[in-house]
Coordinates of N, CA and C in Angstrom, one line a residue:
M1045 N 107.3 170.5 115.7 CA 106.1 171.8 114.8 C 106.9 171.6 113.7
K1046 N 107.5 171.3 113.1 CA 107.2 171.1 111.4 C 106.3 169.5 111.5
N1047 N 106.3 169.0 112.2 CA 105.8 167.6 112.1 C 104.0 168.2 112.1
L1048 N 104.2 168.9 113.4 CA 102.4 168.8 113.5 C 101.7 170.1 112.7
L1049 N 102.9 171.2 112.5 CA 102.6 171.5 111.0 C 102.4 170.4 109.9
F1050 N 102.9 169.9 109.8 CA 102.2 168.9 108.2 C 101.4 168.3 108.7
F1051 N 101.1 167.5 109.6 CA 99.7 167.2 110.4 C 98.4 167.9 110.2
I1052 N 98.5 168.7 110.4 CA 98.0 169.9 110.6 C 96.7 169.9 109.3
L1053 N 98.1 170.0 108.0 CA 98.4 170.0 106.7 C 97.4 169.4 106.1
F1054 N 97.9 168.0 106.3 CA 97.5 166.8 105.8 C 95.4 166.3 106.5
S1055 N 95.5 166.9 107.5 CA 94.3 166.2 108.1 C 93.7 167.2 107.7
S1056 N 94.1 168.5 107.2 CA 92.8 169.8 106.2 C 92.2 168.7 105.4
L1057 N 93.8 168.6 104.6 CA 93.2 168.0 102.9 C 92.8 167.0 103.0
L1058 N 92.7 166.4 103.3 CA 91.8 164.6 104.1 C 89.9 165.0 104.0
V1059 N 90.0 165.8 104.9 CA 89.0 166.6 105.2 C 88.6 167.5 104.0
L1060 N 89.2 168.4 103.2 CA 88.2 169.3 102.5 C 88.4 167.9 101.3
G1061 N 89.1 166.9 100.6 CA 88.8 166.1 100.2 C 87.4 164.9 99.8
T1062 N 87.4 165.1 101.0 CA 86.0 164.4 101.7 C 85.1 164.6 101.7
A1063 N 84.7 165.8 101.9 CA 83.6 167.2 102.1 C 83.9 167.5 100.0
C1064 N 84.5 167.5 99.9 CA 84.3 167.8 98.3 C 84.6 166.6 97.5
S1065 N 82.8 167.0 96.7 CA 83.7 164.8 95.6 C 83.9 164.9 94.5
P1066 N 85.0 165.0 94.3 CA 86.0 165.1 93.6 C 85.2 164.8 91.6
D1067 N 85.9 165.6 91.1 CA 84.9 165.1 89.6 C 85.7 163.5 88.9
E1068 N 84.5 162.7 88.1 CA 85.1 161.5 88.1 C 86.6 161.7 87.0
G1069 N 86.6 163.0 86.5 CA 88.4 163.0 85.9 C 89.6 163.0 87.0
T1070 N 89.6 163.5 88.3 CA 90.3 163.5 88.7 C 90.1 162.5 90.8
Q1071 N 91.3 162.1 90.7 CA 91.1 161.0 92.3 C 92.0 162.0 92.4
I1072 N 92.2 161.9 93.7 CA 93.1 161.8 95.3 C 93.5 160.4 95.0
P1073 N 95.2 160.1 94.8 CA 96.0 160.3 94.7 C 96.1 158.8 96.6
E1074 N 96.1 158.0 96.5 CA 96.6 156.8 98.2 C 98.6 157.2 98.2
S1075 N 97.8 157.6 100.0 CA 99.4 157.0 100.9 C 99.6 155.6 100.4
E1076 N 101.4 155.4 100.1 CA 101.8 154.0 99.9 C 101.4 153.5 101.0
D1077 N 101.2 153.6 102.5 CA 100.4 153.0 103.6 C 98.7 152.5 103.5
S1078 N 98.4 153.4 102.9 CA 96.5 153.0 102.6 C 96.4 152.2 101.1
I1079 N 97.5 152.0 100.0 CA 97.6 150.9 99.5 C 98.1 149.8 99.9
E1080 N 98.7 149.9 101.0 CA 99.2 148.5 101.2 C 97.8 148.0 102.3
E1081 N 97.6 149.0 103.3 CA 96.5 148.0 103.7 C 95.3 147.4 103.4
K1082 N 94.6 148.1 101.8 CA 94.1 147.9 101.1 C 94.1 146.7 100.1
N1083 N 95.0 146.2 100.1 CA 96.3 145.7 98.8 C 96.2 144.1 100.3
E1084 N 95.9 143.9 101.5 CA 96.5 143.5 102.8 C 94.8 142.5 102.5
Q1085 N 94.1 143.9 103.3 CA 92.3 143.5 102.7 C 91.8 142.5 102.0
E1086 N 92.4 142.5 100.6 CA 91.3 141.9 99.8 C 93.0 140.6 99.8
E1087 N 93.5 141.1 100.3 CA 94.5 139.9 100.2 C 93.6 137.9 101.2
A1088 N 93.3 139.3 102.3 CA 92.8 138.3 103.2 C 91.3 138.3 103.3
E1089 N 91.3 138.9 102.2 CA 89.1 139.0 101.6 C 89.2 138.0 100.4
K1090 N 90.1 137.9 99.7 CA 90.1 136.2 98.4 C 91.4 134.4 99.6
E1091 N 91.6 135.7 100.7 CA 91.9 133.9 101.6 C 91.1 133.3 102.3
E1092 N 90.7 134.7 102.8 CA 88.6 134.1 103.6 C 87.8 133.4 102.3
I1093 N 88.0 133.7 101.0 CA 87.0 133.1 100.0 C 87.6 131.7 99.5
D1094 N 88.9 131.5 99.6 CA 89.8 130.2 98.5 C 89.1 129.2 100.0
N1095 N 89.6 129.0 101.7 CA 89.0 128.8 103.1 C 88.3 128.5 103.2
E1096 N 86.9 129.5 102.1 CA 85.4 129.0 101.7 C 84.9 128.1 101.2
V1097 N 85.8 127.9 100.3 CA 86.3 127.0 99.3 C 86.7 126.3 98.5
S1098 N 87.6 126.7 99.4 CA 88.8 124.6 100.6 C 87.1 124.1 101.6
I1099 N 86.7 124.7 102.4 CA 86.4 123.6 103.5 C 84.6 123.3 103.0
E1100 N 84.2 123.8 101.9 CA 82.9 123.4 100.9 C 83.4 122.2 100.0
E1101 N 84.9 122.3 99.9 CA 84.8 120.6 99.2 C 85.6 120.0 99.7
E1102 N 85.9 120.0 101.2 CA 86.1 118.7 102.0 C 85.1 118.7 102.5
T1103 N 83.8 119.7 102.5 CA 82.5 119.0 103.4 C 82.1 118.4 101.5
S1104 N 81.5 118.4 101.0 CA 81.2 118.2 99.4 C 82.0 116.5 99.4
K1105 N 83.5 116.5 99.9 CA 84.1 114.7 99.4 C 83.2 114.5 100.6
E1106 N 82.9 115.2 101.6 CA 82.7 114.4 102.7 C 81.4 113.6 102.7
E1107 N 80.9 114.1 101.6 CA 78.7 113.8 101.6 C 79.1 112.7 100.5
V1108 N 80.3 113.1 99.1 CA 79.9 111.7 98.6 C 81.1 110.4 99.6
E1109 N 81.5 110.7 99.5 CA 82.4 109.3 100.3 C 81.3 108.0 101.2
T1110 N 80.4 109.4 102.2 CA 79.6 108.7 103.0 C 78.2 108.3 102.6
E1111 N 78.0 109.1 101.1 CA 77.3 108.0 100.0 C 77.8 107.0 99.3
Q1112 N 78.8 107.5 99.3 CA 79.4 106.0 98.5 C 79.6 104.7 99.6
K1113 N 80.1 105.6 100.7 CA 79.4 104.1 101.9 C 78.5 103.2 101.7
E1114 N 77.6 104.5 102.2 CA 76.1 103.8 102.5 C 75.4 103.7 101.6
S1115 N 76.1 103.9 99.9 CA 75.5 102.6 98.7 C 76.3 101.4 98.3
K1116 N 77.8 101.6 98.9 CA 78.4 100.0 98.9 C 78.2 99.2 99.8
Q1117 N 77.4 99.7 101.5 CA 76.5 99.2 102.7 C 75.7 98.8 101.9
E1118 N 74.1 99.0 101.1 CA 73.3 98.8 100.6 C 73.3 97.8 99.5
D1119 N 74.3 97.2 99.0 CA 75.0 96.9 97.4 C 75.5 95.8 98.7
S1120 N 75.4 95.9 99.1 CA 76.1 95.3 100.6 C 75.5 93.7 101.3
N1121 N 74.3 94.6 101.5 CA 73.4 94.1 101.9 C 71.9 93.6 101.2
L1122 N 72.3 93.6 99.9 CA 71.4 93.7 98.7 C 72.0 92.0 97.9
N1123 N 73.1 92.0 98.5 CA 74.5 90.6 98.0 C 73.7 89.8 99.2
Q1124 N 74.3 90.0 100.8 CA 74.3 89.0 101.0 C 72.5 88.7 100.9
E1125 N 71.0 89.7 100.3 CA 70.2 89.4 101.1 C 69.9 87.5 99.0
E1126 N 70.5 88.5 98.6 CA 70.1 87.7 97.2 C 71.5 86.2 97.6
S1127 N 72.2 86.3 98.1 CA 72.9 85.5 98.6 C 72.1 84.1 98.7
A1128 N 71.5 85.3 100.2 CA 70.8 84.3 101.0 C 69.7 83.2 100.5
S1129 N 69.5 83.9 100.0 CA 67.7 83.5 98.5 C 68.8 82.6 97.5
E1130 N 70.3 82.7 96.7 CA 70.9 81.6 96.2 C 71.2 80.4 97.0
V1131 N 71.5 80.1 98.1 CA 71.9 79.4 99.4 C 70.4 78.3 99.9
D1132 N 69.6 79.3 99.4 CA 68.0 77.8 99.8 C 67.0 78.0 98.9
Q1133 N 67.9 78.7 98.0 CA 67.2 78.2 96.4 C 68.2 76.6 96.1
D1134 N 69.4 76.6 96.4 CA 70.9 75.7 96.2 C 69.8 74.9 96.6
I1135 N 70.3 75.0 97.6 CA 69.7 73.6 99.0 C 68.5 72.7 98.3
V1136 N 67.4 73.7 97.9 CA 65.7 73.4 97.6 C 66.1 72.9 96.3
T1137 N 66.7 73.1 95.5 CA 66.8 72.1 94.1 C 68.0 71.4 94.4
L1138 N 68.8 71.0 95.4 CA 69.7 69.7 95.2 C 68.5 68.5 96.4
L1139 N 67.4 69.2 97.6 CA 67.0 68.0 98.0 C 65.7 68.0 96.7
K1140 N 64.9 68.8 95.4 CA 63.5 68.2 94.9 C 64.7 67.4 94.4
G1141 N 65.8 67.6 93.9 CA 66.2 66.4 92.9 C 67.0 65.0 93.8
K1142 N 66.6 64.5 95.4 CA 66.7 63.6 95.3 C 65.2 62.7 95.5
A1143 N 65.7 61.3 94.8 CA 64.7 60.8 94.8 C 63.3 59.6 95.8
I1144 N 63.3 60.6 97.2 CA 63.2 59.4 97.9 C 62.0 58.5 98.7
V1145 N 60.8 58.9 98.1 CA 59.5 58.7 97.8 C 60.3 56.8 97.7
G1146 N 59.5 56.2 98.4 CA 59.7 54.8 98.2 C 60.8 53.9 99.0
K1147 N 61.4 55.6 99.3 CA 63.8 54.6 99.7 C 63.1 53.8 101.3
E1148 N 63.8 52.8 102.1 CA 63.4 52.9 103.0 C 64.2 53.0 104.1
I1149 N 64.1 54.0 105.1 CA 64.5 54.8 106.7 C 66.3 54.1 106.4
N1150 N 67.0 53.4 106.0 CA 68.2 53.6 106.1 C 68.7 54.3 105.1
D1151 N 68.5 54.7 103.2 CA 68.6 54.6 102.5 C 68.0 56.4 102.9
V1152 N 67.6 56.4 103.3 CA 67.3 58.5 103.4 C 67.5 58.6 104.5
K1153 N 68.6 58.3 105.2 CA 69.5 58.4 107.1 C 71.3 58.6 105.6
Q1154 N 71.6 57.6 104.6 CA 72.1 57.8 103.8 C 72.7 59.0 103.1
L1155 N 71.4 59.5 102.7 CA 71.2 60.7 101.7 C 71.2 61.6 102.5
L1156 N 70.3 61.8 103.5 CA 69.5 63.0 103.7 C 70.5 63.3 105.5
G1157 N 71.0 62.5 106.3 CA 72.2 62.1 107.4 C 70.6 61.9 108.7
E1158 N 70.9 61.7 109.9 CA 71.1 61.6 110.9 C 68.9 63.1 110.9
P1159 N 68.1 62.8 111.8 CA 67.4 63.8 111.2 C 67.5 64.3 112.5
N1160 N 66.8 65.9 111.9 CA 66.7 67.1 113.6 C 65.8 66.9 114.6
V1161 N 64.8 66.5 114.5 CA 63.7 65.0 114.5 C 63.3 63.6 114.2
N1162 N 63.0 62.6 115.1 CA 62.3 61.6 114.7 C 61.4 61.4 115.8
H1163 N 60.3 61.5 114.8 CA 58.7 61.3 115.6 C 58.1 60.0 115.5
K1164 N 57.8 59.1 116.3 CA 57.5 58.2 116.2 C 56.5 57.4 117.0
D1165 N 55.0 57.4 116.5 CA 53.8 56.9 117.8 C 53.3 55.8 116.3
T1166 N 51.8 55.7 116.8 CA 50.8 55.1 116.6 C 50.2 55.9 115.2
I1167 N 49.8 56.7 115.1 CA 49.4 56.9 113.7 C 50.1 57.6 112.9
M1168 N 51.3 57.8 113.9 CA 52.5 58.9 112.1 C 54.1 58.7 112.8
H1169 N 55.0 58.2 111.5 CA 56.3 57.7 111.4 C 56.9 59.3 110.8
A1170 N 57.8 60.4 111.3 CA 57.9 61.4 110.3 C 59.2 62.5 111.0
W1171 N 59.6 62.0 110.2 CA 61.2 62.8 109.9 C 61.1 64.2 110.0
R1172 N 62.1 65.2 110.5 CA 62.5 66.6 109.9 C 63.8 66.7 110.7
Y1173 N 64.3 67.5 109.6 CA 65.7 67.9 108.9 C 65.3 69.3 108.7
D1174 N 66.6 70.1 109.7 CA 66.4 71.4 109.4 C 67.6 71.4 108.9
Y1175 N 67.9 73.0 107.8 CA 68.8 73.1 106.7 C 68.6 75.2 107.2
T1176 N 69.8 75.1 107.8 CA 69.6 76.4 108.8 C 71.4 76.7 108.6
E1177 N 71.2 78.2 109.2 CA 72.3 79.7 109.4 C 73.1 78.5 110.2
D1178 N 74.7 78.9 109.8 CA 75.2 78.7 110.9 C 74.7 79.7 112.3
G1179 N 74.9 78.1 113.8 CA 74.2 79.1 115.1 C 73.0 79.3 115.0
Y1180 N 71.8 78.3 114.7 CA 70.9 78.6 114.8 C 70.0 77.4 114.7
K1181 N 68.9 77.3 115.2 CA 68.6 76.6 115.9 C 66.6 76.1 116.6
Y1182 N 66.1 75.2 115.1 CA 64.7 75.7 115.8 C 65.0 74.8 117.1
S1183 N 64.2 74.6 118.6 CA 64.6 74.7 119.4 C 62.8 73.6 119.3
N1184 N 62.1 73.3 118.3 CA 60.8 72.6 118.5 C 60.5 71.3 118.2
E1185 N 61.2 70.8 119.1 CA 60.9 69.6 118.7 C 59.7 68.8 118.2
L1186 N 58.5 68.9 117.3 CA 57.5 68.4 117.0 C 57.7 68.3 115.6
I1187 N 57.0 67.4 115.6 CA 56.9 68.5 113.1 C 55.9 69.3 113.1
S1188 N 56.6 70.1 113.5 CA 56.5 71.4 112.9 C 57.0 72.7 112.1
V1189 N 56.7 73.1 111.2 CA 57.4 74.5 110.5 C 57.9 76.0 111.1
D1190 N 58.5 75.8 111.0 CA 59.4 77.3 111.4 C 59.6 78.0 110.6
V1191 N 57.8 78.5 111.1 CA 58.1 80.1 110.0 C 58.3 81.6 110.7
A1192 N 59.3 81.6 111.3 CA 59.7 82.6 112.1 C 61.3 82.6 111.3
G1193 N 61.8 81.3 111.6 CA 62.8 81.0 111.2 C 62.9 81.0 109.4
L1194 N 61.8 80.7 108.6 CA 62.4 80.0 107.6 C 61.9 82.6 107.1
T1195 N 60.9 83.1 107.5 CA 60.6 84.3 106.9 C 61.9 85.2 107.1
E1196 N 62.8 85.3 108.3 CA 63.9 85.3 108.8 C 65.5 85.0 108.1
R1197 N 65.3 84.2 107.2 CA 66.5 83.1 106.0 C 67.7 82.2 107.3
S1198 N 66.8 82.8 109.0 CA 67.5 82.3 109.5 C 67.5 80.2 109.3
M1199 N 66.6 80.2 108.6 CA 66.2 78.2 108.6 C 66.4 78.9 107.1
N1200 N 66.5 77.8 105.8 CA 66.8 78.1 104.9 C 65.4 76.7 104.4
A1201 N 65.7 75.7 104.3 CA 64.7 74.7 104.2 C 64.5 73.9 104.9
Q1202 N 63.1 73.4 105.4 CA 62.7 72.4 105.8 C 62.7 71.4 105.7
V1203 N 63.1 70.1 105.8 CA 62.7 68.7 105.2 C 61.7 67.3 106.1
F1204 N 60.7 67.0 105.6 CA 59.8 66.7 106.1 C 59.1 64.8 105.8
V1205 N 59.7 63.9 106.4 CA 59.7 63.1 106.2 C 58.7 62.2 106.7
Y1206 N 57.9 61.6 105.5 CA 56.9 60.5 106.4 C 57.0 59.4 105.3
F1207 N 57.4 58.4 106.9 CA 57.1 57.0 106.9 C 56.1 56.1 106.8
E1208 N 55.3 54.9 105.7 CA 54.6 54.4 106.0 C 55.4 53.0 105.7
N1209 N 55.1 52.3 106.8 CA 55.7 51.1 106.9 C 57.5 50.7 106.6
N1210 N 58.3 51.6 107.1 CA 59.2 51.7 106.9 C 59.6 52.4 105.9
K1211 N 59.3 52.2 104.7 CA 59.7 53.4 103.5 C 58.4 55.0 103.4
V1212 N 59.0 55.2 102.7 CA 58.9 57.2 102.3 C 57.7 56.9 101.8
S1213 N 56.7 57.7 102.8 CA 55.1 57.9 101.4 C 55.0 59.2 101.3
S1214 N 55.9 60.1 101.8 CA 56.1 61.8 101.1 C 57.4 62.4 102.0
V1215 N 57.7 63.1 101.1 CA 58.0 63.8 101.3 C 57.5 65.6 101.3
S1216 N 57.7 66.3 101.9 CA 57.3 67.8 102.4 C 58.7 69.0 102.3
I1217 N 58.9 69.5 101.4 CA 60.3 70.3 101.4 C 59.3 71.8 101.1
Y1218 N 59.4 73.1 103.2 CA 59.4 74.1 103.4 C 60.9 74.9 102.7
Y1219 N 60.0 76.1 102.4 CA 61.6 77.3 102.1 C 60.3 77.9 102.0
F1220 N 61.4 79.6 101.7 CA 61.7 80.7 102.1 C 61.7 81.4 100.1
T1221 N 60.7 82.1 99.8 CA 60.6 83.1 98.7 C 60.9 84.1 99.1
D1222 N 61.4 85.5 97.8 CA 60.7 87.0 98.4 C 60.3 87.7 98.9
E1223 N 58.6 86.1 98.6 CA 57.7 87.1 99.2 C 57.2 85.1 100.1
D1224 N 56.7 84.8 100.1 CA 55.9 84.2 100.6 C 56.4 81.9 101.2
I1225 N 56.3 82.0 102.0 CA 56.6 80.6 102.6 C 56.2 79.3 100.8
M1226 N 56.3 78.2 101.2 CA 56.6 77.0 99.6 C 56.2 76.4 100.1
H1227 N 55.3 75.7 99.6 CA 55.2 74.1 99.6 C 55.4 73.2 99.0
Y1228 N 56.3 72.5 99.2 CA 56.5 71.6 98.2 C 56.6 70.3 98.3
R1229 N 55.6 69.4 97.9 CA 55.6 67.8 98.5 C 55.4 66.8 97.3
E1230 N 55.6 65.8 97.4 CA 56.3 65.0 96.3 C 55.0 64.1 97.2
T1231 N 54.6 62.9 96.8 CA 53.7 60.9 96.7 C 54.2 60.5 95.6
K1232 N 54.6 59.3 95.8 CA 54.9 58.9 94.3 C 53.8 58.6 93.5
E1233 N 52.5 60.0 93.8 CA 51.8 60.5 92.5 C 52.1 61.1 91.7
G1234 N 53.1 62.0 92.6 CA 53.5 63.0 91.6 C 54.0 64.0 92.4
F1235 N 54.1 65.7 92.7 CA 54.2 66.4 93.2 C 53.4 67.6 92.9
E1236 N 53.1 68.3 94.0 CA 52.7 69.4 93.5 C 53.5 70.9 95.2
E1237 N 53.0 72.2 94.3 CA 54.0 73.6 94.9 C 53.0 73.9 94.6
Y1238 N 53.0 75.3 95.9 CA 52.1 75.9 96.7 C 52.6 76.4 97.6
S1239 N 51.6 77.4 97.6 CA 51.9 78.8 98.6 C 51.8 77.8 100.0
A1240 N 51.9 78.0 100.8 CA 52.0 76.9 102.2 C 51.1 77.9 102.8
S1241 N 51.3 79.2 102.9 CA 49.8 79.8 103.6 C 48.1 79.1 103.4
A1242 N 48.3 78.8 101.6 CA 47.2 78.2 101.7 C 46.7 76.7 102.8
D1243 N 48.0 76.2 103.2 CA 47.7 74.8 103.9 C 47.2 75.7 105.0

């Protein structure tokens, strides 16, 4: 019974306390349970905020890692393109440096090896050399430029050696720069180099 009276009295005080607004200087003392409940609630809110910050940090970290991976991939692609371009230029420079014009057939074989295509008819005698990436083969058996292979960088360079009376009369080298297929042509009169789109 005492408990019931205490409960009624306590409830009345609570109702009166909430109905009447206290002065600024007076405060209703809080019970230990409500203080503990309030502390638990504050801790839960703080923990929730910490979790949100942690999730944001993890997400941010993942985004940074993804951006770094993408950046590395782009750098790798650029490096591969640059190295492919450097390889192409190295081959072209090497080929341009060979003094082939005026050489006999056997001398050309010693310098360049066996041709990929050997074309000989009553009008023309020409050899084609294909300098390709591993696994790529230009299947055309004619004396023709592999435009697709050059622009896709599967073909590093193509060399065409033209003979008259079993001696080299001219050499043509086709290769791709950053923008265009170039044609380097050398004869006994000298050499010229220009865009193959002019051909």
